[in-house]
GROMACS .gro file of C-alpha atoms in nm:
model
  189
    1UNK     CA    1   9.656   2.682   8.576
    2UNK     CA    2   9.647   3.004   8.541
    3UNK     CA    3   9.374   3.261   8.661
    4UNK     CA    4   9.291   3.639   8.515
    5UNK     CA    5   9.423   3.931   8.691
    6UNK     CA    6   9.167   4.125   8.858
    7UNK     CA    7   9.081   4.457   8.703
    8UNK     CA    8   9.254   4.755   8.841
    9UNK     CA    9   8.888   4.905   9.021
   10UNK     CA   10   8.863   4.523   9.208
   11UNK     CA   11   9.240   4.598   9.344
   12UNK     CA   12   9.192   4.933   9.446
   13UNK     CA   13   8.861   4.854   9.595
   14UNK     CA   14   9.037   4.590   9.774
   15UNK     CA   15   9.269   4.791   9.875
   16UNK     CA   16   9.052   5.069  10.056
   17UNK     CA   17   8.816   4.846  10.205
   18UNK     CA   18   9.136   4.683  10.434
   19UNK     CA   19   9.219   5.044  10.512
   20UNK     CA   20   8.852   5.053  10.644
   21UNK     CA   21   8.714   5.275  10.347
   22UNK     CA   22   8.367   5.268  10.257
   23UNK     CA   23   8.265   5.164   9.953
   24UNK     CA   24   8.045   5.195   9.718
   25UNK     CA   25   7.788   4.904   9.638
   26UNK     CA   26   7.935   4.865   9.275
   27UNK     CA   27   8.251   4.799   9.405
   28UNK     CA   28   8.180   4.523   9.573
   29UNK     CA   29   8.074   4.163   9.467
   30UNK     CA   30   7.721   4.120   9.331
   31UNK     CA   31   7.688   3.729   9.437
   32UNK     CA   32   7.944   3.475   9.519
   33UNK     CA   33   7.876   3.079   9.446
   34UNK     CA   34   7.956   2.775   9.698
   35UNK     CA   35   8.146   2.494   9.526
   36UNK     CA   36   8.188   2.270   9.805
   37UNK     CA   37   7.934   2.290  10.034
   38UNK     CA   38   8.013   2.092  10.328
   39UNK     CA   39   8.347   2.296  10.327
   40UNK     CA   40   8.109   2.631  10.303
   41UNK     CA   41   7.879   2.488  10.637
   42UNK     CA   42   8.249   2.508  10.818
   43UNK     CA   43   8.287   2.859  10.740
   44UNK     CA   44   8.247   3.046  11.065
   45UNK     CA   45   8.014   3.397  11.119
   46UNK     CA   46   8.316   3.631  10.895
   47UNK     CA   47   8.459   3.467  10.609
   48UNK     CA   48   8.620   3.618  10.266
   49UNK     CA   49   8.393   3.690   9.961
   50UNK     CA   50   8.650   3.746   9.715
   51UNK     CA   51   8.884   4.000   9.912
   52UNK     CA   52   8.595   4.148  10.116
   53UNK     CA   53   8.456   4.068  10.463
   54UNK     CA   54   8.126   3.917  10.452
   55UNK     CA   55   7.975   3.789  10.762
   56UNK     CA   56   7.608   3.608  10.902
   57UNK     CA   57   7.482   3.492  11.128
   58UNK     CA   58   7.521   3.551  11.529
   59UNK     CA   59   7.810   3.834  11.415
   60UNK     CA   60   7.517   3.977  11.136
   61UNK     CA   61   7.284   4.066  11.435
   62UNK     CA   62   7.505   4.229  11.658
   63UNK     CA   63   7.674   4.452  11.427
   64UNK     CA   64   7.359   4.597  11.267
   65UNK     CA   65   7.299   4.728  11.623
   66UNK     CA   66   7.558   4.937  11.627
   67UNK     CA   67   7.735   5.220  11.453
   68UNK     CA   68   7.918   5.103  11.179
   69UNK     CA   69   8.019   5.503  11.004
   70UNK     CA   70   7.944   5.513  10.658
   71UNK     CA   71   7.989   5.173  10.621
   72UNK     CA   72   7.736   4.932  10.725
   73UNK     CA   73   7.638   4.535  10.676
   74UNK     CA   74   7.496   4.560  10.294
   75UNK     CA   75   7.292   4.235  10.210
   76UNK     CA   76   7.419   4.004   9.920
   77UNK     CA   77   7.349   3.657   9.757
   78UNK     CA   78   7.535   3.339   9.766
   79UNK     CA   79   7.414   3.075   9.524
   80UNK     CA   80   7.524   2.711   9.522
   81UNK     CA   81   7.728   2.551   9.256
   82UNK     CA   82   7.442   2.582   8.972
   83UNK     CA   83   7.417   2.917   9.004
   84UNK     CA   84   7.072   2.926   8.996
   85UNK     CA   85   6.968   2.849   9.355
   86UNK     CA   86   7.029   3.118   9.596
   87UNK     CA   87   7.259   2.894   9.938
   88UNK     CA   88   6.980   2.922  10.255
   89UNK     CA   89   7.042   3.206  10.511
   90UNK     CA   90   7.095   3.568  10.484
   91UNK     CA   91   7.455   3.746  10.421
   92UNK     CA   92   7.625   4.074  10.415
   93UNK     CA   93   7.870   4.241  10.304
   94UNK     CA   94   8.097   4.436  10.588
   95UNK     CA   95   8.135   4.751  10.462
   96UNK     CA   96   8.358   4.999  10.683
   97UNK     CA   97   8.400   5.319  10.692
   98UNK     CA   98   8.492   5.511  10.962
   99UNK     CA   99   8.862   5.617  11.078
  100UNK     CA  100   8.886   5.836  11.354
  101UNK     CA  101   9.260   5.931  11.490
  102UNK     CA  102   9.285   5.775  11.826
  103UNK     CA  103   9.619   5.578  11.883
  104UNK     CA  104   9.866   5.753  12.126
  105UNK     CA  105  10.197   5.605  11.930
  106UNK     CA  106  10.459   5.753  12.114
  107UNK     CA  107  10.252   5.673  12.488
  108UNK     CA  108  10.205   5.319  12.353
  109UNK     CA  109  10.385   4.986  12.404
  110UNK     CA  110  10.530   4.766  12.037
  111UNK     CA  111  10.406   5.036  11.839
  112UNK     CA  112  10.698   5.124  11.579
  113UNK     CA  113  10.726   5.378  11.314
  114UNK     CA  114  10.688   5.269  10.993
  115UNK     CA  115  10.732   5.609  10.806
  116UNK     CA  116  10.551   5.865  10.682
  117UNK     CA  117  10.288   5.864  10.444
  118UNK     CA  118  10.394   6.022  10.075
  119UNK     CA  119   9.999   6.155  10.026
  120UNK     CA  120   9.886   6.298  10.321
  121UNK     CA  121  10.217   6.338  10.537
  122UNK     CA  122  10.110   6.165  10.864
  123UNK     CA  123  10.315   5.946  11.070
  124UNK     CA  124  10.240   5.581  11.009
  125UNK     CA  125  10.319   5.311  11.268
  126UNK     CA  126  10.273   4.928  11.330
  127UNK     CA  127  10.176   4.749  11.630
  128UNK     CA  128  10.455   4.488  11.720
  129UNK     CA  129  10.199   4.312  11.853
  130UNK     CA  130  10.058   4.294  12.261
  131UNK     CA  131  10.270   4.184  12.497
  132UNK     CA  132   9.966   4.277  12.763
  133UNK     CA  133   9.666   4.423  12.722
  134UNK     CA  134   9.706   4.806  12.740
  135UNK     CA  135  10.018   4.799  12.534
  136UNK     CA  136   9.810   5.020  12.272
  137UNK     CA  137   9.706   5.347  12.477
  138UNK     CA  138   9.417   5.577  12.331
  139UNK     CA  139   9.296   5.884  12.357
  140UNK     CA  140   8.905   5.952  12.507
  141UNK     CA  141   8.781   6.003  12.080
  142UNK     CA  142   8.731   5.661  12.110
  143UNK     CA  143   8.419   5.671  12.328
  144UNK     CA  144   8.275   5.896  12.063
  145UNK     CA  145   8.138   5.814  11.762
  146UNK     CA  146   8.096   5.499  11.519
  147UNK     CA  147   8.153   5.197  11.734
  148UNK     CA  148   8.427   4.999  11.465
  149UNK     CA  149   8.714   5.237  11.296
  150UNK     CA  150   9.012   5.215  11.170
  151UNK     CA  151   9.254   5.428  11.275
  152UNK     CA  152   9.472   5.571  10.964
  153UNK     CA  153   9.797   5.597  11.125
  154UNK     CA  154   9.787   5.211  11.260
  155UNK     CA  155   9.849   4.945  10.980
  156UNK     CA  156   9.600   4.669  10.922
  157UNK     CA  157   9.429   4.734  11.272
  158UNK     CA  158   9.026   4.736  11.347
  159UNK     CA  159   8.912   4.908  11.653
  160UNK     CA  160   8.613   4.895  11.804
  161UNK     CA  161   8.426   5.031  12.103
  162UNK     CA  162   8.364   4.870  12.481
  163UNK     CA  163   7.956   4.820  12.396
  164UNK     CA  164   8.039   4.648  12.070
  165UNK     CA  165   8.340   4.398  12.243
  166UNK     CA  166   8.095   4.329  12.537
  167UNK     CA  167   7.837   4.255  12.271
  168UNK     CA  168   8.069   4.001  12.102
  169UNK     CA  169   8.173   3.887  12.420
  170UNK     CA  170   7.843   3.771  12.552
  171UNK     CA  171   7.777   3.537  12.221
  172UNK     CA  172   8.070   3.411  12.230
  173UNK     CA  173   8.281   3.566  11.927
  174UNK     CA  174   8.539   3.834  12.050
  175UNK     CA  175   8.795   3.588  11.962
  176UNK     CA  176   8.666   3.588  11.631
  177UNK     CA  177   8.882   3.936  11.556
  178UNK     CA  178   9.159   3.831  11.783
  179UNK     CA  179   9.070   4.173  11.960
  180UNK     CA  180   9.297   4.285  12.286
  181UNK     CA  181   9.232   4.576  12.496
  182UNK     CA  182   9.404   4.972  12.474
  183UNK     CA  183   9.407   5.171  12.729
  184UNK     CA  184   9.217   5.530  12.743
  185UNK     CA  185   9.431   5.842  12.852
  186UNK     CA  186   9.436   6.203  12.807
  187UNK     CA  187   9.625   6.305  12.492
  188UNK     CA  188   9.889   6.501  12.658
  189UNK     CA  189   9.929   6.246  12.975
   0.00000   0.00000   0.00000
């Protein structure tokens, strides 16, 4: 079997949107279609469209109550296998778009350097991965601002504030992002 390459715009659009870029509503998906529909009722409140984070549901309601940046949860069809009938419920796109500079590499726990960025010069690092929670220490930005970031140092990490984790927390999906605590200090503690 063999399947097309995706256009060059679909890879780069992939490609931001996993670095927490917003996007544009042309760059994303107009409508995806269920094939197998008692494998799509299995699919939990985030799921892929494509390469893009779509998500309903329980997870739908809480983040359109928060501060999402630029980004935001942008509404979008699913239609079953004849790709007529629109699939019951209502879905959205998870559009990011905020990064704010938070992490405190060298004050933090597993975080390694991974080297320095060709375009814009900044140090990039990777978290290991927690040991404990507070491993990843913070500066006080994060209590400011949009309430889920990316931070563009930190590779393939989402952040997201207290309110929005309690939020999660209380319905019963904070394991659904695997999430751990950081710990807040002064930037030059």
């Amino acid at each position: 079997m063999e399947l097309p390459v995706p256009p060059e715009e679909v890879l780069a659009a992939s490609k931001r949107h996993r670095q927490g870029f917003s996007l544009q509503r042309s760059e994303f998906p107009e409508a995806i279609a269920v094939w197998d529909e008692k494998r799509f009722k299995k699919v939990k409140d985030i799921f892929m469209a494509g390469p893009f984070y779509a998500v309903k549901g329980r997870l739908a309601e809480i983040l359109s109550q928060f501060d999402l940046g630029e980004g935001g949860l942008i509404p979008f069809t699913i239609y079953k296998a004849d790709l007529e009938t629109p699939y019951p419920g209502e879905f959205f796109l998870l559009n990011f778009g905020c990064h704010k500079e938070t992490v405190l590499p060298e004050q933090s726990r597993n975080v390694v350097k991974r080297g320095i960025s060709v375009k814009t010069g900044q140090e990039l690092w990777k978290v290991n991965g927690w040991s404990k929670e507070g491993d990843v220490v913070v500066s006080p930005a994060v209590l400011e601002g949009p309430d889920l970031w990316f931070d563009p140092a930190i590779y393939n990490k989402v952040f997201m504030s207290d309110l929005l984790v309690k939020a999660l927390s209380e319905i019963g999906l904070k394991d659904v992002f695997h999430l751990e605590e950081c710990r807040i200090i002064a930037g030059d503690a």
